[in-house]
XYZ file of C-alpha atoms in Angstrom:
652
model
C -10.998 37.864 42.684
C -9.163 40.436 40.607
C -5.704 39.684 39.314
C -2.982 42.400 39.810
C -1.146 43.540 36.746
C 1.990 43.798 38.877
C 3.129 40.281 39.328
C 5.411 41.245 42.295
C 2.488 42.475 44.402
C -0.332 40.405 45.839
C -3.677 41.442 47.491
C -3.278 41.564 51.334
C -5.672 38.821 51.801
C -3.837 36.424 49.453
C -2.220 33.326 50.980
C 0.710 31.301 49.684
C -1.381 28.126 49.712
C -2.012 26.851 46.113
C -4.875 24.417 45.496
C -4.227 22.024 42.587
C -7.107 21.393 40.281
C -6.252 17.725 40.345
C -6.515 17.845 44.180
C -9.909 19.455 43.923
C -11.056 16.895 41.378
C -10.971 14.236 44.082
C -11.645 16.427 47.122
C -13.745 19.273 48.238
C -13.518 22.092 45.729
C -12.164 25.313 47.329
C -14.123 28.470 47.068
C -11.057 30.231 45.659
C -11.052 27.859 42.660
C -14.615 28.785 41.667
C -13.900 32.435 42.083
C -11.033 32.199 39.764
C -11.389 33.618 36.157
C -10.098 30.304 34.820
C -12.911 28.511 36.571
C -14.361 26.818 33.327
C -10.970 25.431 32.407
C -10.484 24.045 35.872
C -13.966 22.481 35.778
C -13.441 20.797 32.423
C -10.184 19.389 33.693
C -11.823 18.143 36.838
C -14.440 16.389 34.710
C -11.812 14.779 32.478
C -9.894 13.497 35.508
C -13.016 12.158 37.083
C -13.928 10.237 33.870
C -10.536 8.809 33.553
C -11.004 7.435 37.105
C -14.430 6.053 36.207
C -14.583 4.243 32.840
C -18.347 3.801 33.282
C -18.812 7.453 32.549
C -17.723 6.690 28.899
C -20.483 4.192 28.403
C -23.503 5.568 26.459
C -26.242 4.451 28.826
C -29.587 3.722 27.077
C -27.902 3.548 23.583
C -28.921 -0.084 23.023
C -32.619 0.752 23.507
C -32.319 3.630 21.123
C -30.526 1.495 18.492
C -33.570 -0.859 18.259
C -36.476 1.346 19.185
C -35.511 4.820 18.008
C -32.729 4.467 15.416
C -33.267 8.056 14.204
C -31.978 9.402 17.550
C -29.423 6.672 18.248
C -25.841 7.476 18.871
C -23.778 6.827 15.777
C -20.690 5.297 17.430
C -21.757 4.165 20.921
C -19.443 2.972 23.647
C -20.336 -0.337 25.436
C -18.715 -2.769 27.806
C -18.021 -6.366 26.581
C -19.293 -8.706 29.297
C -18.888 -12.094 27.562
C -17.344 -13.762 24.453
C -18.188 -17.192 23.129
C -17.173 -19.003 19.817
C -19.918 -20.141 17.593
C -19.989 -23.692 16.354
C -19.650 -23.911 12.601
C -18.895 -26.280 9.785
C -15.390 -27.822 9.561
C -13.017 -25.642 7.652
C -15.251 -22.501 7.981
C -13.864 -19.297 9.466
C -14.212 -19.153 13.338
C -17.058 -16.732 14.396
C -17.834 -15.237 17.755
C -20.915 -14.227 19.708
C -20.387 -11.361 22.107
C -22.565 -9.726 24.718
C -22.370 -5.916 24.963
C -23.749 -3.866 27.941
C -24.611 -0.175 28.153
C -25.192 -0.617 32.016
C -28.973 -0.412 31.549
C -29.324 -3.196 28.993
C -27.365 -5.983 27.377
C -27.710 -7.450 23.940
C -26.387 -10.603 22.212
C -24.198 -9.665 19.303
C -22.319 -11.441 16.552
C -18.973 -10.345 15.190
C -18.731 -10.395 11.362
C -15.783 -12.380 10.098
C -13.919 -9.285 9.129
C -14.083 -8.106 12.806
C -13.108 -11.497 14.339
C -9.477 -10.462 14.306
C -9.834 -8.445 17.534
C -10.533 -11.721 19.332
C -7.707 -13.629 17.641
C -5.330 -10.757 18.586
C -6.391 -11.020 22.184
C -7.616 -7.388 22.265
C -11.381 -8.009 22.763
C -11.697 -9.411 26.322
C -14.305 -9.842 28.890
C -14.635 -6.570 30.783
C -13.047 -4.342 28.210
C -14.639 -1.280 26.515
C -15.469 -0.795 22.821
C -16.734 1.707 20.421
C -19.000 0.230 17.700
C -18.235 2.047 14.343
C -20.412 -0.044 12.024
C -23.240 -2.379 13.023
C -26.780 -3.470 12.042
C -29.677 -4.293 14.354
C -31.802 -7.293 13.604
C -34.358 -9.673 15.119
C -33.850 -13.429 14.751
C -36.450 -15.856 16.263
C -37.857 -13.087 18.453
C -34.505 -11.996 19.879
C -32.720 -8.711 19.288
C -29.272 -9.157 17.885
C -26.518 -6.773 16.816
C -24.285 -7.644 13.845
C -21.049 -5.748 14.538
C -19.052 -5.072 11.354
C -16.412 -2.721 12.795
C -15.319 -1.783 16.269
C -12.464 -0.167 18.177
C -11.106 -1.446 21.448
C -10.715 1.359 23.973
C -7.526 -0.129 25.592
C -6.893 3.018 27.472
C -9.920 2.332 29.630
C -8.613 -1.049 30.715
C -10.795 -3.793 31.891
C -13.112 -4.252 34.859
C -15.902 -6.449 36.228
C -19.342 -6.061 34.828
C -20.724 -2.621 35.615
C -24.190 -2.393 37.042
C -27.027 -4.886 36.644
C -28.003 -4.645 32.919
C -31.364 -6.159 31.830
C -32.025 -7.973 28.546
C -33.518 -5.882 25.789
C -36.175 -8.582 25.284
C -38.061 -7.229 28.246
C -39.322 -3.712 28.338
C -37.915 -1.550 31.130
C -41.391 -0.909 32.738
C -42.172 -4.666 32.789
C -38.863 -5.876 33.907
C -38.493 -7.342 37.354
C -35.315 -7.518 39.316
C -33.757 -10.825 38.085
C -30.345 -12.535 38.370
C -27.862 -11.714 35.648
C -25.960 -15.038 35.855
C -25.522 -17.349 32.912
C -28.266 -19.779 32.775
C -28.259 -23.292 31.143
C -30.912 -22.335 28.596
C -29.540 -18.897 27.592
C -26.223 -17.589 26.292
C -26.129 -14.738 28.734
C -28.413 -12.752 30.967
C -31.748 -12.937 32.689
C -33.637 -16.166 32.740
C -37.049 -15.002 31.495
C -40.266 -16.246 33.104
C -42.702 -18.029 30.780
C -45.192 -15.640 29.270
C -48.817 -16.346 28.631
C -48.771 -14.536 25.261
C -45.860 -14.649 22.938
C -45.167 -11.331 21.262
C -45.407 -11.146 17.430
C -42.162 -11.340 15.561
C -41.422 -7.889 13.978
C -38.975 -6.440 11.527
C -36.563 -4.185 13.339
C -35.020 -1.063 12.022
C -31.402 -1.314 10.867
C -28.407 0.974 10.178
C -29.030 0.373 6.468
C -32.775 0.861 6.652
C -34.477 1.358 3.199
C -38.061 2.481 3.258
C -39.070 0.376 0.283
C -37.557 -2.715 1.520
C -37.816 -2.504 5.276
C -35.054 -3.884 7.335
C -31.920 -4.830 5.387
C -30.231 -7.925 6.849
C -26.460 -8.389 6.677
C -25.406 -11.611 4.980
C -23.553 -12.603 8.015
C -26.854 -12.721 9.927
C -28.685 -15.118 7.581
C -29.524 -18.581 8.926
C -32.189 -21.318 8.379
C -33.942 -19.682 11.339
C -34.265 -16.222 9.899
C -37.643 -15.195 8.333
C -38.888 -12.288 6.372
C -35.505 -10.871 5.439
C -34.008 -8.806 2.656
C -30.294 -8.401 1.801
C -28.693 -5.807 -0.280
C -25.689 -7.335 -2.106
C -23.513 -7.066 -5.083
C -23.292 -9.940 -7.540
C -19.529 -10.629 -7.822
C -19.855 -13.774 -9.956
C -22.411 -15.542 -12.163
C -21.970 -18.982 -13.643
C -23.134 -20.183 -17.024
C -26.249 -22.375 -17.085
C -25.381 -25.972 -16.410
C -27.598 -28.868 -17.508
C -27.706 -32.463 -16.232
C -29.334 -35.701 -17.317
C -29.588 -38.831 -15.028
C -31.871 -41.545 -14.123
C -33.928 -39.210 -12.008
C -34.587 -36.879 -14.820
C -32.969 -33.727 -16.286
C -32.690 -30.086 -15.306
C -30.558 -27.009 -15.261
C -29.089 -24.540 -12.797
C -26.909 -21.506 -12.279
C -25.217 -19.861 -9.414
C -24.344 -16.312 -8.309
C -21.950 -15.011 -5.635
C -23.349 -12.253 -3.390
C -21.369 -9.936 -1.332
C -22.124 -7.168 1.237
C -19.937 -5.488 3.820
C -20.507 -8.235 6.354
C -19.681 -11.298 4.152
C -20.455 -13.424 1.126
C -23.001 -16.083 0.166
C -23.638 -18.294 -2.692
C -27.143 -18.595 -4.260
C -28.454 -21.186 -6.732
C -31.415 -21.073 -9.154
C -32.847 -24.487 -10.214
C -34.985 -25.323 -13.348
C -37.806 -22.673 -13.408
C -35.900 -20.228 -11.207
C -32.889 -20.669 -13.561
C -34.895 -19.425 -16.469
C -36.520 -16.744 -14.320
C -33.360 -15.135 -12.764
C -30.339 -15.974 -14.858
C -30.686 -12.939 -17.070
C -31.652 -10.710 -14.184
C -28.215 -10.872 -12.614
C -25.339 -8.908 -14.026
C -21.830 -9.180 -12.453
C -20.916 -6.084 -10.612
C -24.499 -4.835 -10.033
C -26.261 -4.478 -6.604
C -29.646 -6.179 -5.876
C -32.242 -6.440 -3.136
C -32.970 -10.147 -2.543
C -35.745 -11.138 -0.216
C -37.607 -14.130 1.151
C -39.075 -16.511 0.348
C -35.735 -17.800 -0.350
C -34.388 -20.949 1.267
C -31.290 -20.730 3.575
C -29.589 -24.049 4.016
C -26.220 -25.512 4.948
C -23.647 -24.981 2.299
C -22.306 -27.933 0.128
C -18.626 -27.038 0.509
C -17.594 -29.422 -2.275
C -19.346 -27.120 -4.856
C -18.660 -23.732 -3.381
C -15.620 -21.578 -2.779
C -17.515 -19.080 -0.588
C -16.495 -18.787 3.117
C -20.006 -19.179 4.533
C -21.727 -21.998 6.511
C -25.002 -21.345 4.547
C -26.112 -20.876 1.047
C -29.377 -19.659 -0.624
C -31.745 -21.341 -3.027
C -34.135 -19.194 -5.072
C -37.746 -20.106 -4.885
C -40.754 -19.294 -7.064
C -41.698 -16.260 -4.940
C -38.221 -14.916 -4.200
C -37.976 -11.245 -4.581
C -35.072 -9.930 -6.622
C -34.813 -6.211 -7.622
C -31.878 -4.230 -8.946
C -30.993 -1.382 -6.592
C -31.184 2.163 -7.716
C -28.318 3.061 -5.381
C -25.261 0.997 -6.597
C -22.737 2.488 -4.122
C -22.121 1.547 -0.408
C -21.596 -2.045 -1.189
C -18.098 -3.531 -1.609
C -17.002 -4.373 -5.173
C -15.285 -7.706 -4.277
C -13.339 -9.097 -1.405
C -10.132 -11.184 -1.861
C -7.994 -13.296 0.365
C -4.864 -13.660 -1.605
C -2.245 -16.481 -1.422
C 1.017 -15.525 -3.023
C 2.425 -17.941 -5.698
C 5.447 -19.066 -3.741
C 3.170 -20.150 -0.787
C 1.243 -22.443 -3.106
C 3.612 -25.255 -2.045
C 2.132 -25.049 1.471
C -1.517 -25.185 0.213
C -3.343 -28.507 0.251
C -4.303 -30.110 -2.957
C -7.998 -29.311 -3.920
C -8.087 -26.274 -1.757
C -9.824 -23.126 -3.161
C -7.958 -19.840 -3.011
C -7.719 -16.358 -4.354
C -4.481 -15.305 -6.303
C -3.211 -12.139 -7.972
C -0.376 -11.913 -10.436
C 1.093 -10.504 -13.528
C -0.012 -12.152 -16.772
C 3.290 -13.301 -18.244
C 2.157 -15.807 -20.873
C -1.056 -16.581 -22.802
C -1.579 -19.954 -24.297
C -3.777 -20.822 -27.228
C -7.314 -22.138 -26.858
C -7.502 -25.925 -26.933
C -10.251 -28.442 -26.534
C -10.490 -31.553 -24.420
C -13.335 -34.167 -24.139
C -14.687 -35.104 -20.712
C -14.253 -38.796 -19.909
C -17.565 -38.906 -17.998
C -19.941 -36.816 -20.237
C -17.952 -37.059 -23.551
C -18.536 -33.373 -24.019
C -15.922 -31.133 -25.410
C -14.623 -28.241 -23.261
C -12.522 -25.246 -24.350
C -9.605 -24.362 -22.120
C -6.667 -21.837 -22.205
C -3.605 -21.842 -20.022
C -2.146 -18.645 -18.538
C 1.163 -18.128 -16.737
C 1.183 -15.743 -13.766
C 4.119 -14.324 -11.831
C 4.375 -12.297 -8.767
C 6.840 -10.485 -6.535
C 7.929 -13.719 -4.811
C 9.754 -14.523 -8.128
C 7.574 -17.564 -8.648
C 5.395 -18.460 -11.576
C 2.328 -20.757 -11.868
C 0.183 -22.115 -14.635
C -3.588 -21.207 -14.383
C -6.287 -22.753 -16.575
C -9.499 -20.991 -17.603
C -12.423 -22.737 -19.189
C -15.429 -22.285 -21.551
C -16.391 -18.805 -22.553
C -13.759 -17.275 -20.238
C -11.106 -19.134 -22.359
C -12.550 -18.415 -25.796
C -13.297 -14.641 -25.129
C -10.107 -13.916 -23.249
C -8.551 -10.754 -24.577
C -6.402 -9.434 -21.699
C -3.049 -8.128 -22.911
C 0.242 -9.554 -21.412
C 1.805 -7.695 -18.433
C -1.612 -6.930 -16.982
C -2.483 -7.544 -13.399
C -5.270 -10.207 -12.905
C -6.910 -11.060 -9.633
C -8.615 -14.432 -9.579
C -11.259 -15.379 -6.929
C -12.071 -18.991 -6.425
C -9.312 -21.109 -8.054
C -8.669 -24.732 -7.337
C -5.122 -25.896 -6.364
C -3.874 -29.026 -8.261
C -0.710 -30.913 -7.680
C -0.374 -31.486 -11.493
C 3.134 -30.379 -12.523
C 4.023 -29.562 -8.871
C 1.384 -26.852 -8.380
C -1.116 -25.503 -10.886
C -4.418 -23.663 -10.643
C -7.822 -23.981 -12.300
C -10.578 -21.333 -12.298
C -13.780 -22.794 -10.982
C -17.095 -22.117 -12.633
C -18.149 -20.205 -9.582
C -14.958 -18.148 -9.615
C -14.157 -14.825 -11.243
C -11.393 -12.655 -12.427
C -10.778 -8.900 -12.276
C -8.271 -7.254 -14.702
C -6.196 -4.398 -13.223
C -8.420 -4.128 -10.148
C -8.147 -0.810 -8.238
C -6.779 -2.374 -5.014
C -3.549 -1.894 -3.070
C -2.231 -5.352 -4.006
C -2.666 -4.607 -7.732
C -0.845 -1.249 -7.551
C 2.050 -2.724 -5.586
C 2.370 -5.597 -8.004
C 2.314 -3.403 -11.047
C 4.937 -1.053 -9.471
C 7.262 -4.044 -8.696
C 6.924 -5.504 -12.176
C 7.693 -2.219 -13.876
C 10.696 -1.530 -11.686
C 12.355 -4.986 -11.654
C 10.114 -7.847 -12.276
C 9.651 -7.601 -16.070
C 13.221 -8.805 -16.781
C 13.506 -11.166 -13.817
C 13.854 -14.974 -13.734
C 11.003 -16.931 -12.065
C 10.866 -20.282 -10.288
C 8.050 -22.709 -10.797
C 6.561 -25.408 -8.685
C 7.531 -28.099 -11.243
C 8.813 -31.233 -9.467
C 7.116 -30.366 -6.236
C 4.633 -33.349 -6.587
C 7.483 -35.802 -6.178
C 8.814 -33.867 -3.226
C 5.621 -34.120 -1.227
C 5.022 -36.489 1.618
C 1.893 -38.613 1.868
C 0.320 -35.991 3.995
C 0.581 -33.476 1.266
C 3.313 -31.354 2.952
C 6.853 -30.425 1.771
C 9.371 -32.800 3.229
C 11.444 -31.748 6.223
C 14.232 -29.242 6.115
C 17.688 -30.762 6.433
C 21.196 -29.590 6.938
C 23.818 -31.152 4.666
C 25.365 -33.158 7.351
C 21.888 -34.651 8.214
C 21.456 -35.688 4.549
C 24.526 -37.837 4.796
C 24.142 -39.111 8.331
C 20.570 -40.101 7.745
C 21.566 -41.925 4.493
C 18.967 -40.188 2.432
C 18.741 -41.909 -0.952
C 20.205 -45.163 0.230
C 16.901 -47.083 0.258
C 14.993 -48.495 -2.788
C 12.674 -45.446 -2.811
C 14.054 -41.951 -3.344
C 14.103 -39.529 -0.384
C 13.126 -35.721 -0.754
C 14.340 -32.911 1.410
C 14.845 -29.114 1.418
C 18.076 -27.387 2.378
C 19.459 -23.860 2.522
C 22.924 -23.731 1.001
C 25.426 -21.490 -0.705
C 26.933 -22.223 -4.162
C 30.732 -22.337 -3.781
C 31.683 -23.890 -7.145
C 30.049 -24.717 -10.565
C 31.870 -26.913 -12.978
C 32.368 -25.142 -16.212
C 33.128 -28.118 -18.384
C 30.047 -29.714 -20.076
C 27.643 -27.432 -18.323
C 25.106 -27.959 -21.124
C 24.254 -30.259 -24.095
C 22.633 -29.617 -27.446
C 19.023 -30.785 -27.350
C 16.230 -31.397 -29.907
C 14.062 -28.393 -30.374
C 10.862 -30.402 -30.689
C 8.750 -29.486 -27.686
C 8.929 -32.123 -24.779
C 11.670 -34.156 -26.566
C 14.844 -32.762 -25.106
C 16.939 -35.668 -26.579
C 20.502 -34.946 -27.295
C 21.136 -34.220 -31.001
C 24.249 -34.886 -33.072
C 25.598 -32.593 -35.654
C 25.856 -34.618 -38.911
C 27.229 -31.697 -40.787
C 27.167 -27.933 -40.451
C 23.592 -26.688 -39.973
C 22.116 -30.232 -39.580
C 21.423 -31.593 -36.218
C 19.816 -35.065 -36.088
C 17.537 -36.391 -33.272
C 17.418 -40.066 -33.146
C 14.172 -40.064 -31.221
C 12.230 -37.866 -33.547
C 13.989 -38.984 -36.646
C 14.299 -35.391 -37.741
C 16.997 -32.979 -38.921
C 17.009 -29.619 -37.283
C 18.905 -26.442 -38.397
C 20.049 -25.738 -34.761
C 19.853 -27.297 -31.386
C 18.569 -25.834 -28.081
C 21.249 -26.079 -25.469
C 19.987 -27.264 -22.023
C 21.800 -27.030 -18.684
C 23.213 -30.011 -16.921
C 25.037 -28.160 -14.154
C 27.168 -29.793 -11.414
C 27.046 -27.488 -8.439
C 28.938 -27.742 -5.189
C 26.988 -26.245 -2.286
C 27.733 -25.731 1.365
C 26.084 -24.820 4.609
C 27.483 -24.503 8.135
C 27.547 -28.339 8.545
C 29.101 -29.593 5.324
C 28.844 -29.633 1.508
C 27.484 -31.836 -1.295
C 27.285 -31.907 -5.104
C 23.950 -31.154 -6.668
C 22.753 -31.717 -10.226
C 20.685 -28.989 -11.804
C 18.847 -29.361 -15.108
C 17.763 -26.759 -17.511
C 14.942 -24.891 -15.654
C 16.855 -24.498 -12.364
C 20.156 -23.946 -14.145
C 18.597 -20.974 -15.907
C 17.403 -19.596 -12.545
C 20.876 -19.970 -10.967
C 22.825 -18.642 -13.934
C 20.392 -15.843 -14.809
C 20.441 -16.587 -18.513
C 19.593 -19.481 -20.900
C 22.142 -22.199 -21.738
C 22.055 -20.988 -25.391
C 23.078 -17.532 -24.256
C 25.844 -18.816 -22.050
C 27.182 -21.278 -24.710
C 27.221 -18.455 -27.332
C 29.024 -16.142 -24.832
C 31.633 -18.868 -24.026
C 32.379 -19.331 -27.760
C 32.869 -15.572 -28.249
C 34.531 -14.495 -25.002
C 35.619 -17.193 -22.599
C 36.767 -14.751 -19.924
C 33.353 -13.036 -19.890
C 31.633 -16.329 -19.638
C 33.809 -17.272 -16.709
C 32.745 -14.028 -15.078
C 29.178 -15.156 -15.361
C 30.038 -18.372 -13.393
C 31.790 -16.320 -10.758
C 28.744 -14.126 -10.288
C 26.649 -17.237 -9.561
C 29.050 -18.349 -6.818
C 28.452 -17.313 -3.251
C 24.730 -16.983 -3.706
C 22.330 -18.730 -1.282
C 19.295 -20.607 -2.287
C 16.512 -22.820 -0.892
C 16.988 -26.159 -2.708
C 14.314 -28.816 -3.003
C 16.171 -32.033 -3.751
C 15.617 -35.736 -4.502
C 18.222 -38.209 -3.200
C 18.347 -41.419 -5.230
C 20.748 -44.402 -5.592
C 22.462 -44.430 -9.065
C 24.912 -46.710 -10.789
C 27.704 -45.145 -12.683
C 30.629 -47.222 -14.183
C 29.527 -50.236 -12.196
C 29.619 -48.262 -8.988
C 26.699 -47.207 -6.899
C 26.411 -43.732 -5.515
C 23.747 -41.282 -4.301
C 22.838 -38.508 -6.727
C 21.136 -35.389 -5.482
C 18.929 -33.799 -8.115
C 17.558 -30.275 -7.677
C 13.773 -30.115 -8.129
C 13.459 -26.414 -7.106
C 15.719 -23.508 -6.541
C 14.283 -20.389 -4.862
C 16.011 -17.243 -3.806
C 15.827 -16.468 -0.137
C 12.789 -14.671 1.195
C 14.503 -12.690 3.958
C 11.250 -11.868 5.703
C 10.151 -15.495 6.038
C 13.740 -16.558 6.826
C 13.848 -13.978 9.694
C 10.574 -15.245 11.115
C 11.973 -18.860 11.047
C 15.010 -17.698 12.924
C 12.912 -15.785 15.502
C 10.846 -18.958 16.130
C 14.076 -20.988 16.496
C 15.363 -18.490 19.045
C 12.059 -18.812 21.042
C 12.628 -22.542 21.163
C 16.063 -22.056 22.660
C 14.674 -19.533 25.165
C 12.125 -21.967 26.422
């Protein structure tokens, strides 16, 4: 129908009835609509509205069959419906994993979420009946069953949720041979059709995968390896290689080495024993990518000897195939799960973690002798700091200690360090662990920027003294208000009590805030000036040219319930005052008013104090003394979270 150029005139046969495209999308299309010059636009809109009303139209029917049988023509990012979710049983302490069933209406397939994709379940986004788009996945066959390993997916929340669409059939039965069967869950299957027994079992075959390599066949993701997998090949990066270890016992002697292997689905540890140690140790280079194929034994991991988050581990055998890949890209460099230094106080003793920090101090190489083997070991102690304003001591061993040449103020990321309660909290790099200097990751760049902007001249708290403030269960003792400390008579028993409080400094005694101490390391005994320039230590029997002043602060703190006096020694006094006792003593001698200003600046600051309450006798009178074991500035983010949780308690 022609359109008049004059908008004020209409053809004689034109009516005032206007048909909406939305109306026609759900009703009988009018002839006028299809005669209109904007007909294609209306038709497209009609299709969009129809698809929005029918989420099934988004599903790529037949995509599952193509993924396994015709990967060259398969849709790259197919859309499926999730019809079931079930957690997988794993070893205690291992990351929780999930098995999921996806349907394309025609077929369904059992799938396994890689650990990096499990967050969609924990967040409550992946639900039964929802719709997903698979962005990264691999197709495999395990024990004669077709399985998808899902590495990355998007939840199409705009499509909502609905009951299972259609009557999908399992992919294990060809479409032409499939008979109409029930799709209910049976007792002998995770989901789907209960298959009738067959006279002839089909041969197990290697299926094409998303990462197919013509020379190596189907590439398995590490996440899919299990003792039941056969004829597999993985493509993985060596992120860590141990030195060769030897042993001698009543059963004989031998040697071994281990490597950590990583692909985009996960990590796994592999061990070479005796002959395989000689055969493969020099083959592996940290940072390089390799093809590793069966025969290679997959067994349950010995968690006591591994820091890898995997239920299984590999053991190289005589016929294991190991080949360096020509294409070194496409495999992640390394994967970290960092714990910040402040949060070490909440980590259990002997736990294995990853940590990143600025290298603040580097100790000299020293040597210790093992009590069990009587062998000498080289070690070096490093001090790391991070933007939580905490520091921690980390020990490296062997060649890592003797060949360490990293300059101070560098960023170092450690993978696989063991947490110890020695000195409150300290760390030790395991033989299976690794370190990366100035890694090209977001955490490293943020840490370097913070350090250059403000951290370089900052004061840092340590975890020293935390060991005494731990309960038998290995956790920090309960938070107390100051009135609770007194009402519960903390420190009145024979054993000391430990508590944490949040309080504000309201007064610091300026008289006798420090004492002159011996400069011999670990002595700290008060020295006496015999004559000018000669300070005598009665413990060391030495004369020193000068003392080192150490804090003995008496600090009055208050919260919304009351106030108490706390005693702060040198380390925590330096944190509170923002300078050493030597510097403040010298300032007080030169300019008393300026020194008083330093004390005033320390007032009205709020801290988290870890304290010990213990009965003490002074001038034949007993009293409870509260000694500060740790003083940390407030982390406003974590404090806000605590307040939010407290509000929720009151709301319920």
